[in-house]
Coordinates of C-alpha atoms in Angstrom, one line a residue:
M1 CA -182.3 83.4 -69.6
A2 CA -184.1 84.0 -66.4
V3 CA -184.5 81.3 -63.8
I4 CA -187.5 81.2 -62.6
Y5 CA -188.3 78.6 -59.9
I6 CA -191.9 76.5 -60.0
D7 CA -192.6 74.6 -56.5
E8 CA -195.9 72.2 -57.5
V9 CA -196.5 72.1 -52.9
K10 CA -195.5 75.6 -51.7
G11 CA -195.2 77.3 -54.3
D12 CA -198.0 80.0 -54.9
D13 CA -199.2 82.0 -57.8
A14 CA -201.0 85.1 -56.0
G15 CA -198.5 87.8 -55.7
A16 CA -195.3 89.9 -57.2
D17 CA -192.3 89.0 -57.1
R18 CA -192.8 84.9 -57.8
G19 CA -190.2 83.0 -59.5
T20 CA -187.4 82.8 -57.2
E21 CA -186.4 79.9 -55.1
A22 CA -187.4 81.7 -52.1
A23 CA -190.9 82.6 -53.6
P24 CA -192.0 80.3 -56.5
Y25 CA -194.9 79.6 -58.2
K26 CA -197.3 77.0 -57.6
T27 CA -198.6 75.7 -61.0
L28 CA -195.8 75.5 -64.9
N29 CA -199.5 77.6 -66.4
Q30 CA -199.0 80.7 -64.3
A31 CA -194.7 81.0 -64.7
F32 CA -195.0 81.1 -68.3
I33 CA -198.1 83.3 -68.5
D34 CA -196.1 86.0 -66.4
K35 CA -192.4 85.6 -67.5
G36 CA -192.8 84.3 -71.1
E37 CA -191.0 81.6 -72.4
D38 CA -188.2 82.7 -72.8
S39 CA -187.2 81.9 -69.5
D40 CA -185.7 78.4 -67.8
F41 CA -187.8 77.3 -65.7
Q42 CA -187.4 74.6 -62.7
V43 CA -189.8 72.3 -61.4
K44 CA -190.2 70.6 -58.0
K45 CA -192.7 67.9 -58.0
A46 CA -194.5 66.9 -54.5
G47 CA -191.8 64.4 -52.8
E48 CA -189.5 65.7 -54.7
D49 CA -186.5 67.2 -53.3
E50 CA -184.7 69.1 -55.7
Y51 CA -186.1 71.6 -58.6
K52 CA -185.7 69.4 -62.4
P53 CA -186.3 71.1 -65.5
A54 CA -189.7 71.4 -66.9
A55 CA -191.0 68.4 -69.2
K56 CA -190.4 69.6 -72.6
S57 CA -194.7 68.0 -73.0
A58 CA -195.7 70.6 -69.5
L59 CA -194.1 73.2 -71.8
K60 CA -195.9 72.5 -74.6
K61 CA -199.4 72.7 -72.4
A62 CA -198.3 75.8 -71.0
V63 CA -198.4 77.6 -74.3
N64 CA -201.3 76.2 -75.2
F65 CA -202.8 77.6 -72.2
K66 CA -201.2 80.8 -72.6
K67 CA -203.2 81.0 -75.7
Q68 CA -206.5 80.1 -74.5
H69 CA -205.0 82.3 -72.0
E70 CA -204.8 85.2 -74.9
K71 CA -208.3 84.4 -75.9
K72 CA -209.8 85.2 -73.0
L73 CA -208.0 88.4 -71.7
E74 CA -208.7 89.6 -75.3
A75 CA -212.3 88.8 -75.4
A76 CA -213.3 89.9 -71.8
A77 CA -211.8 93.4 -73.3
Q78 CA -213.7 93.5 -76.3
R79 CA -216.7 92.3 -74.0
A80 CA -215.8 95.2 -71.9
E81 CA -215.2 97.4 -74.2
R82 CA -219.1 96.9 -75.9
E83 CA -220.4 97.4 -72.0
A84 CA -218.9 100.4 -72.2
Q85 CA -220.7 101.7 -75.2
E86 CA -223.6 100.1 -74.4
A87 CA -223.7 101.8 -71.1
A88 CA -222.8 105.2 -72.8
A89 CA -225.4 105.1 -75.3
R90 CA -227.5 104.2 -72.6
E91 CA -226.4 106.5 -70.2
A92 CA -227.0 109.4 -74.4
V93 CA -230.3 107.5 -74.1
L94 CA -231.8 108.8 -70.4
E95 CA -230.0 112.0 -70.2
K96 CA -232.2 112.6 -73.3
A97 CA -235.2 111.0 -71.6
K98 CA -234.7 113.7 -69.1
N99 CA -235.6 116.7 -71.7
I100 CA -239.1 114.6 -72.7
K101 CA -241.7 116.2 -70.3
I102 CA -245.0 114.8 -70.4
S103 CA -248.4 116.1 -69.7
E104 CA -252.2 114.9 -68.9
D105 CA -253.9 115.4 -71.5
E106 CA -256.7 118.2 -70.7
S107 CA -259.0 118.0 -73.6
L108 CA -259.4 114.6 -73.0
P109 CA -262.1 113.4 -70.3
P110 CA -261.5 113.6 -67.1
A111 CA -260.5 110.1 -66.3
V112 CA -262.6 108.2 -63.4
Q113 CA -260.4 106.3 -60.9
I114 CA -260.7 102.9 -60.2
G115 CA -260.1 99.6 -59.0
L116 CA -257.1 97.3 -60.8
D117 CA -260.0 94.1 -60.6
E118 CA -263.1 96.6 -62.2
T119 CA -265.6 94.9 -64.5
D120 CA -268.3 96.8 -64.1
P121 CA -269.8 98.1 -67.6
K122 CA -271.4 100.9 -65.9
V123 CA -267.8 102.5 -64.9
I124 CA -264.7 101.1 -67.0
G125 CA -267.8 101.2 -70.2
T126 CA -266.5 99.2 -73.2
L127 CA -263.6 97.9 -74.6
R128 CA -262.2 99.5 -77.1
K129 CA -260.5 96.7 -79.8
S130 CA -258.6 97.3 -82.5
G131 CA -259.6 99.2 -85.7
D132 CA -262.6 100.4 -83.5
E133 CA -262.9 104.3 -83.1
P134 CA -263.0 105.9 -79.9
G135 CA -267.1 104.3 -78.7
S136 CA -268.2 104.3 -75.1
A137 CA -265.0 103.4 -73.6
V138 CA -264.3 105.2 -70.4
R139 CA -260.9 106.9 -69.5
V140 CA -259.6 105.9 -66.3
S141 CA -256.9 106.4 -63.6
V142 CA -255.4 103.4 -62.0
Q143 CA -252.5 103.2 -59.3
G144 CA -250.5 100.6 -57.8
R145 CA -246.5 99.0 -57.3
V146 CA -245.1 98.0 -60.1
Q147 CA -244.6 94.0 -60.5
R148 CA -243.1 93.3 -63.5
V149 CA -241.5 95.5 -66.6
A150 CA -241.4 94.7 -70.8
K151 CA -239.1 96.6 -73.4
Q152 CA -240.9 94.8 -76.7
G153 CA -239.1 97.6 -79.4
A154 CA -240.8 101.2 -79.0
L155 CA -243.1 99.8 -76.2
I156 CA -243.1 99.4 -72.3
F157 CA -245.5 96.9 -70.8
V158 CA -246.4 97.8 -67.2
W159 CA -247.8 94.9 -64.3
L160 CA -249.5 96.8 -61.7
R161 CA -250.5 95.2 -58.6
R162 CA -252.8 96.6 -55.8
G163 CA -253.2 93.8 -53.4
H164 CA -254.1 90.3 -54.9
A165 CA -255.7 92.0 -58.6
L166 CA -253.6 92.8 -61.5
I167 CA -253.5 95.0 -64.1
Q168 CA -251.4 95.5 -67.2
S169 CA -250.6 98.5 -69.0
V170 CA -249.1 99.4 -71.9
L171 CA -247.0 102.8 -72.5
S172 CA -246.3 104.1 -76.8
G173 CA -245.0 107.3 -78.2
D174 CA -243.3 109.4 -76.2
L175 CA -244.4 107.9 -72.8
A176 CA -241.9 104.5 -73.3
K177 CA -239.4 107.4 -74.5
T178 CA -239.4 109.6 -70.8
Y179 CA -236.6 108.6 -68.0
D180 CA -239.0 107.5 -65.7
A181 CA -240.8 105.3 -67.9
L182 CA -236.9 104.4 -69.2
V183 CA -235.5 103.6 -65.8
L184 CA -238.5 102.2 -64.4
V185 CA -237.6 99.1 -61.5
R186 CA -240.0 96.3 -59.6
E187 CA -241.9 98.3 -56.4
T188 CA -242.1 101.4 -58.1
S189 CA -245.7 103.8 -56.8
M190 CA -247.0 104.9 -60.1
E191 CA -250.9 106.3 -61.3
I192 CA -251.4 105.2 -65.4
V193 CA -254.0 107.0 -67.4
G194 CA -255.9 105.8 -70.8
E195 CA -258.4 103.2 -72.1
L196 CA -258.7 100.0 -71.6
W197 CA -258.6 97.6 -74.3
E198 CA -259.2 94.0 -75.5
L199 CA -256.0 91.7 -75.8
P200 CA -254.8 91.3 -79.5
P201 CA -255.2 87.7 -80.7
G202 CA -252.5 85.4 -79.3
T203 CA -252.4 87.2 -76.5
H204 CA -252.9 87.0 -71.9
A205 CA -253.3 89.1 -69.4
P206 CA -255.6 89.9 -65.8
L207 CA -259.0 89.7 -67.0
N208 CA -258.4 89.8 -71.4
R209 CA -257.8 93.3 -71.2
E210 CA -254.8 96.0 -71.0
L211 CA -254.5 99.4 -70.4
R212 CA -253.0 101.5 -73.2
A213 CA -252.0 104.7 -71.7
D214 CA -252.3 108.5 -72.1
Y215 CA -249.8 109.3 -69.0
F216 CA -248.6 108.1 -65.8
K217 CA -247.5 109.3 -63.2
I218 CA -244.3 108.1 -60.5
I219 CA -245.7 108.4 -56.6
A220 CA -242.6 107.0 -55.4
S221 CA -239.9 105.5 -56.8
A222 CA -237.6 102.4 -56.0
P223 CA -234.3 101.7 -55.6
S224 CA -232.5 99.9 -58.1
G225 CA -228.9 98.3 -58.8
D226 CA -227.6 96.7 -55.7
E227 CA -230.6 97.4 -53.5
A228 CA -233.4 96.7 -56.4
F229 CA -236.0 94.9 -54.7
L230 CA -235.1 91.1 -56.2
T231 CA -231.8 91.7 -55.3
K232 CA -232.8 91.4 -51.2
V233 CA -235.6 89.1 -51.7
P234 CA -235.3 87.2 -54.4
A235 CA -238.5 85.0 -55.1
D236 CA -237.0 81.6 -55.3
F237 CA -235.2 81.5 -51.8
D238 CA -235.4 77.8 -50.4
I239 CA -237.9 77.1 -47.6
T240 CA -236.4 74.2 -46.4
S241 CA -232.9 76.2 -45.9
S242 CA -233.0 77.2 -42.0
Q243 CA -229.8 80.1 -43.2
A244 CA -231.7 81.1 -46.0
S245 CA -235.3 81.5 -43.9
E246 CA -233.6 83.4 -41.6
A247 CA -232.2 86.4 -43.3
L248 CA -235.9 86.5 -45.5
L249 CA -237.7 86.3 -42.1
N250 CA -235.8 89.6 -41.2
L251 CA -237.4 91.2 -44.2
R252 CA -240.5 90.2 -43.4
H253 CA -242.1 93.1 -44.3
L254 CA -240.4 93.2 -48.1
T255 CA -240.6 88.7 -49.0
L256 CA -245.0 90.2 -48.0
R257 CA -245.0 91.6 -51.5
H258 CA -243.7 88.3 -52.9
D259 CA -246.8 85.9 -54.6
K260 CA -246.8 82.8 -52.5
P261 CA -247.0 85.0 -49.4
A262 CA -249.7 87.1 -49.9
A263 CA -251.3 84.4 -51.8
V264 CA -250.8 82.9 -48.2
M265 CA -252.3 85.7 -46.0
Y266 CA -255.2 86.0 -48.6
V267 CA -256.3 82.0 -47.8
R268 CA -255.6 83.3 -43.8
S269 CA -258.0 85.9 -43.8
A270 CA -260.9 83.8 -45.9
L271 CA -260.1 81.1 -44.0
E272 CA -260.1 83.1 -40.7
G273 CA -263.7 85.3 -42.5
A274 CA -265.2 81.5 -43.1
F275 CA -264.4 80.6 -39.7
H276 CA -266.7 83.3 -38.3
Q277 CA -269.3 82.8 -40.9
A278 CA -269.6 79.2 -39.6
Y279 CA -270.5 80.6 -36.7
R280 CA -272.8 82.3 -36.8
E281 CA -274.5 79.8 -39.3
M282 CA -274.5 77.9 -36.2
R283 CA -275.7 80.9 -33.8
V284 CA -272.4 80.4 -31.1
I285 CA -271.9 83.7 -30.7
K286 CA -268.4 85.1 -30.8
V287 CA -266.9 87.1 -27.4
S288 CA -262.6 88.6 -26.4
P289 CA -261.4 87.1 -23.9
P290 CA -258.1 88.8 -21.9
A291 CA -254.4 87.9 -22.8
L292 CA -253.2 88.6 -19.7
V293 CA -253.9 85.8 -17.4
Q294 CA -253.2 84.5 -14.0
T295 CA -254.0 81.2 -14.3
Q296 CA -252.6 78.8 -16.3
V297 CA -254.6 76.1 -18.6
E298 CA -252.0 73.5 -20.5
G299 CA -249.7 73.3 -17.8
G300 CA -246.6 76.0 -15.8
S301 CA -243.8 75.3 -18.3
T302 CA -244.9 76.3 -21.6
L303 CA -246.5 79.9 -19.5
F304 CA -244.7 83.4 -20.8
K305 CA -244.5 85.7 -17.4
L306 CA -243.8 89.0 -17.0
D307 CA -244.9 91.0 -14.2
Y308 CA -248.9 93.0 -13.4
Y309 CA -247.9 95.9 -11.7
G310 CA -245.8 94.2 -8.9
E311 CA -248.9 90.5 -9.6
P312 CA -247.6 87.5 -11.1
A313 CA -249.4 87.1 -14.9
Y314 CA -248.2 85.2 -17.7
L315 CA -249.5 85.6 -21.5
T316 CA -252.5 83.2 -21.9
Q317 CA -252.1 80.0 -22.9
S318 CA -255.8 79.2 -24.0
S319 CA -258.6 81.2 -24.1
Q320 CA -260.8 77.9 -23.2
L321 CA -261.5 78.4 -19.2
Y322 CA -263.5 82.2 -19.9
L323 CA -265.3 81.2 -22.5
E324 CA -266.9 78.4 -20.0
T325 CA -267.9 80.9 -18.1
C326 CA -269.8 82.9 -20.8
L327 CA -271.7 79.3 -21.7
P328 CA -274.6 80.4 -18.7
S329 CA -275.3 83.8 -20.4
L330 CA -274.3 83.0 -23.5
G331 CA -274.7 80.6 -25.1
D332 CA -272.4 78.6 -27.1
V333 CA -269.5 80.3 -28.1
Y334 CA -266.4 81.0 -29.3
C335 CA -263.4 83.2 -30.1
V336 CA -260.7 83.7 -32.4
E337 CA -257.6 85.1 -30.5
K338 CA -254.2 85.0 -29.8
S339 CA -252.5 81.7 -27.5
F340 CA -248.9 81.3 -26.1
R341 CA -246.5 79.0 -25.1
A342 CA -243.1 79.1 -24.0
E343 CA -242.0 76.1 -25.5
K344 CA -238.7 75.4 -26.6
S345 CA -239.3 74.2 -30.3
L346 CA -238.1 74.7 -33.6
T347 CA -240.1 72.1 -35.2
R348 CA -242.0 72.8 -38.8
R349 CA -245.5 73.3 -36.6
H350 CA -244.1 74.8 -33.1
L351 CA -244.7 78.5 -32.7
S352 CA -245.1 80.6 -29.7
E353 CA -247.0 83.1 -30.7
Y354 CA -250.1 81.5 -32.4
T355 CA -253.9 81.8 -34.2
H356 CA -255.9 79.9 -31.8
V357 CA -259.9 79.4 -32.8
E358 CA -261.7 78.0 -29.8
A359 CA -265.2 77.5 -28.9
E360 CA -267.1 76.3 -26.2
L361 CA -270.5 74.0 -26.1
D362 CA -273.2 73.7 -23.1
F363 CA -275.5 70.7 -22.4
I364 CA -273.9 68.5 -25.3
P365 CA -272.7 65.0 -25.4
F366 CA -269.4 63.6 -26.0
E367 CA -270.5 62.4 -29.4
K368 CA -272.3 66.2 -30.3
L369 CA -268.7 67.8 -29.6
L370 CA -266.8 64.8 -32.3
D371 CA -269.5 66.1 -35.0
H372 CA -269.8 69.4 -34.2
I373 CA -266.1 69.9 -34.8
E374 CA -266.7 68.0 -37.8
G375 CA -268.6 69.9 -39.5
I376 CA -266.5 73.4 -38.4
I377 CA -264.6 72.2 -40.3
C378 CA -265.9 70.3 -43.3
R379 CA -268.3 73.8 -43.5
V380 CA -265.7 76.6 -43.4
V381 CA -263.6 74.2 -46.0
D382 CA -266.4 74.9 -48.1
L383 CA -266.7 78.6 -47.6
T384 CA -263.1 79.3 -48.5
L385 CA -263.8 77.0 -51.7
E386 CA -266.3 79.9 -52.2
D387 CA -264.3 82.3 -52.5
P388 CA -262.9 82.1 -56.4
T389 CA -259.3 83.7 -55.3
A390 CA -258.8 81.3 -52.2
A391 CA -259.4 78.5 -54.1
K392 CA -257.3 79.3 -56.9
I393 CA -254.5 79.9 -55.2
I394 CA -255.9 76.7 -53.4
K395 CA -255.3 75.2 -55.8
E396 CA -252.1 76.5 -57.4
Y397 CA -250.7 75.9 -54.5
N398 CA -251.9 72.6 -53.4
P399 CA -253.5 70.8 -56.3
D400 CA -253.9 67.7 -55.5
F401 CA -256.1 69.0 -52.1
Q402 CA -259.7 67.2 -51.6
K403 CA -262.4 68.3 -49.3
P404 CA -262.4 65.9 -46.5
S405 CA -265.0 63.3 -46.8
R406 CA -267.7 62.4 -43.6
P407 CA -267.4 61.1 -41.6
F408 CA -263.7 61.8 -40.4
M409 CA -262.1 58.1 -39.2
R410 CA -262.8 57.7 -35.0
M411 CA -259.8 55.7 -33.7
R412 CA -258.8 55.3 -30.1
Y413 CA -255.8 56.0 -28.4
S414 CA -255.9 52.2 -26.9
D415 CA -256.3 51.4 -31.0
A416 CA -253.4 53.7 -31.8
I417 CA -251.0 52.1 -29.6
D418 CA -252.0 48.8 -31.3
W419 CA -251.5 50.2 -34.6
L420 CA -248.3 51.8 -33.4
R421 CA -247.1 48.4 -32.3
E422 CA -248.1 46.8 -35.0
K423 CA -246.1 48.6 -37.8
G424 CA -243.6 48.3 -35.7
I425 CA -243.2 52.3 -35.5
K426 CA -240.9 52.6 -32.0
N427 CA -241.8 55.7 -29.7
E428 CA -239.1 58.1 -28.8
E429 CA -236.6 56.3 -26.8
G430 CA -236.7 53.0 -29.3
N431 CA -239.5 51.0 -27.8
D432 CA -243.0 49.7 -28.6
H433 CA -245.1 52.1 -27.4
T434 CA -247.8 51.0 -24.1
F435 CA -251.0 52.4 -22.9
G436 CA -249.8 55.9 -21.3
D437 CA -247.1 57.4 -23.7
D438 CA -247.5 60.8 -25.3
I439 CA -247.3 60.3 -28.5
A440 CA -244.5 61.9 -30.3
E441 CA -244.6 63.7 -32.9
A442 CA -242.7 61.4 -35.2
A443 CA -244.6 59.1 -35.2
E444 CA -248.7 59.9 -35.3
R445 CA -247.1 62.3 -38.3
R446 CA -245.8 58.7 -39.8
M447 CA -249.5 57.1 -38.2
T448 CA -252.0 59.9 -39.7
D449 CA -250.1 60.5 -43.2
E450 CA -249.9 56.7 -44.0
I451 CA -254.1 56.4 -42.9
N452 CA -253.9 59.8 -45.0
R453 CA -257.3 60.6 -44.1
P454 CA -258.3 62.8 -40.8
I455 CA -258.6 61.0 -37.8
M456 CA -260.5 62.3 -34.7
L457 CA -258.6 60.6 -32.5
T458 CA -260.1 59.7 -29.0
H459 CA -260.1 58.6 -25.0
F460 CA -256.6 59.9 -24.4
P461 CA -255.0 59.0 -20.7
A462 CA -255.9 61.7 -17.7
G463 CA -252.6 61.3 -17.0
I464 CA -251.2 62.7 -19.8
K465 CA -254.3 65.8 -21.0
A466 CA -255.5 68.6 -18.9
F467 CA -256.6 68.4 -15.3
Y468 CA -260.2 69.7 -16.8
M469 CA -260.9 66.8 -18.7
Q470 CA -263.6 64.7 -17.6
R471 CA -263.2 60.9 -17.3
A472 CA -265.3 58.5 -19.7
A473 CA -267.6 56.4 -18.2
D474 CA -266.5 53.6 -19.2
D475 CA -263.2 53.7 -18.8
S476 CA -262.4 56.1 -15.5
R477 CA -258.1 55.5 -16.6
V478 CA -259.2 57.8 -19.9
T479 CA -260.6 61.1 -20.6
E480 CA -263.8 62.5 -23.3
S481 CA -261.3 64.0 -25.2
V482 CA -259.6 63.7 -28.8
D483 CA -257.0 65.2 -31.9
V484 CA -257.9 66.2 -35.2
L485 CA -255.0 64.8 -37.2
M486 CA -254.8 65.8 -40.6
P487 CA -252.1 64.3 -43.7
G488 CA -249.0 66.4 -43.6
V489 CA -249.2 68.1 -40.4
G490 CA -250.4 66.3 -37.6
E491 CA -252.8 67.0 -35.1
I492 CA -254.8 70.7 -35.6
V493 CA -257.5 70.2 -33.3
G494 CA -257.7 69.5 -29.4
G495 CA -260.9 69.4 -27.4
S496 CA -262.2 67.7 -25.2
M497 CA -265.4 67.3 -21.9
R498 CA -265.2 69.6 -19.4
I499 CA -264.6 68.6 -15.9
W500 CA -268.3 69.7 -14.7
D501 CA -268.9 68.4 -11.5
H502 CA -267.8 70.5 -8.3
D503 CA -266.0 67.8 -6.4
E504 CA -264.9 66.5 -8.8
L505 CA -262.9 69.6 -10.2
M506 CA -261.7 70.2 -6.4
A507 CA -259.6 66.1 -6.3
A508 CA -258.0 67.5 -10.3
Y509 CA -256.7 70.4 -8.5
K510 CA -255.6 68.1 -5.8
R511 CA -254.6 65.9 -8.3
E512 CA -252.6 68.1 -10.1
G513 CA -250.8 70.1 -7.2
L514 CA -252.1 73.7 -8.6
D515 CA -253.9 76.1 -6.0
P516 CA -257.6 76.8 -6.7
A517 CA -257.2 79.8 -5.0
P518 CA -257.0 81.7 -8.3
Y519 CA -259.7 79.8 -10.2
F520 CA -261.9 80.3 -8.2
W521 CA -264.4 82.2 -10.4
Y522 CA -264.1 78.9 -12.7
T523 CA -264.9 76.6 -9.6
D524 CA -268.3 79.1 -9.8
Q525 CA -269.5 77.5 -12.7
R526 CA -270.1 74.3 -11.3
K527 CA -271.4 75.6 -7.9
F528 CA -274.4 77.7 -10.1
G529 CA -275.8 75.4 -11.8
G530 CA -272.9 73.5 -13.8
S531 CA -274.1 72.1 -17.0
P532 CA -272.3 68.5 -19.2
H533 CA -271.0 71.1 -22.0
G534 CA -267.5 70.5 -24.5
G535 CA -264.7 72.3 -25.8
Y536 CA -261.5 72.4 -28.6
G537 CA -259.4 74.4 -29.8
L538 CA -257.6 74.8 -33.5
G539 CA -255.0 75.8 -34.3
L540 CA -255.1 78.1 -37.4
E541 CA -251.7 78.1 -39.5
R542 CA -251.6 74.5 -39.0
L543 CA -255.4 74.6 -40.9
I544 CA -253.2 76.9 -43.7
V545 CA -250.0 74.5 -43.3
W546 CA -252.6 71.9 -44.1
L547 CA -254.5 73.9 -46.7
L548 CA -251.9 75.2 -49.0
K549 CA -249.2 72.0 -48.3
L550 CA -246.6 74.9 -46.9
W551 CA -243.1 73.5 -45.9
T552 CA -244.1 75.2 -42.4
V553 CA -246.4 77.1 -39.5
R554 CA -244.3 79.9 -40.2
E555 CA -245.1 80.7 -43.6
A556 CA -248.6 80.4 -42.1
C557 CA -247.9 83.8 -40.2
L558 CA -247.7 88.0 -40.7
Y559 CA -244.7 87.8 -38.8
P560 CA -243.8 84.4 -36.9
R561 CA -242.6 84.5 -33.4
Y562 CA -241.1 81.2 -32.2
M563 CA -237.7 80.5 -29.9
G564 CA -235.2 83.0 -30.7
R565 CA -237.8 85.5 -33.4
C566 CA -239.4 88.8 -32.2
K567 CA -238.7 90.7 -34.8
P568 CA -239.7 92.8 -37.4

């Protein structure tokens, strides 16, 4: 009888030729499976120095374990055989399907190509109903990418997607038996031709109809197996996981095809359109300032510097200064352009490149500027919600969303400092907030979330704001400035009245250590008929985060750019 050694501490169940004293097993169960019951099992337990015969109770458990193991092996073998038979049967079906050829019936009326969401009876005719004779239904053709495929008996249901439009199609008869139909996978581009029918009672589909196909053709196939779309970019990834998020951002060109990213981009488009319409209604003129500049707006530490034909230049931090130069010739102006900040920050609300909605308003006092900012936000939200698709998306992803009510809460910076002290909310050094502190993001968001309504935070100290901001007439320590704070996001707008007196602006340059020479064109606005004016900048991505209750501003970008990411 062979002697088999088991060392529960130093043994190893893996590998060949186990069971000797020099290479013992780790467990009695594995030794029993490999060597059988006709062996002498010697076991060394933890804390023991010598091998001893295996206990009868342990051998009994090993016998039962082996029986269960053999049952699992048998079940696995049966499953493998069954899967092999099914695979062979499927392969035979697919081989047979390759012989089934379909062609478009030339005796049928020519198909009218339509959009997936076309509903005009003049184009599509009347939907056919079960039991009806062919009537006024028009034969139509649609093109799109496969969103979903489902086989039910002899039918194959195909949902096509084109943009945000969807249509349910049904393949039957020989169409459902072809090789192309049987291997159809998501993201395949195809054309389907047929008639539109009313849905049977108790069923649901986009626009309560389905396209019953009489012909289809594949335009371009998508891969299956390990390269399949949902294998590479699963829809249920955790956006709060930095590792998963980074991996999927490398495949952003594919993840954009999922429902939520596509929906976010749709709302973004609707929102930009709403800004353009709202500004037109307010008679504010759109301009396009340069992105390559040689001056700073928000401080030199966040400038992206580059060599411009041998001269230093930067990517713009803001178009504000250029907008101000347009006031004398065009009146109130705005732009929707990219701004760039070289901030080494990886928070949920920071980007290195973002879309900046900026406006400058001429001959306006501070209170009117605040009214305008409040008005543009509310009007843009109203216009966005007038788009039924955008409204549906906002309802889906942010079901508790409520339009902001006017007037917004207005709170001076000094009152915010008092509020934070009363609530025991400390600054970044762990101390009570004091006048002059630059309120940190965490404290600002906590205050906004607790108050739970839009806040216009005004009159910040001059020492923590940009050089161009106008001092308040009633307190020279502070500026006529404003940040608009939204629950769940924090700051989405920053604005102020601008210094419009020439001497005061020159003093501001000196105070900030700025050479006024590169700003000659900006300073000239104060020499040639200056005027009281103000403006603001709104981060479009942050507004989208608020509207859709997104986790991060990165979700609101087509291809986000932030520290460490400049691809794809």
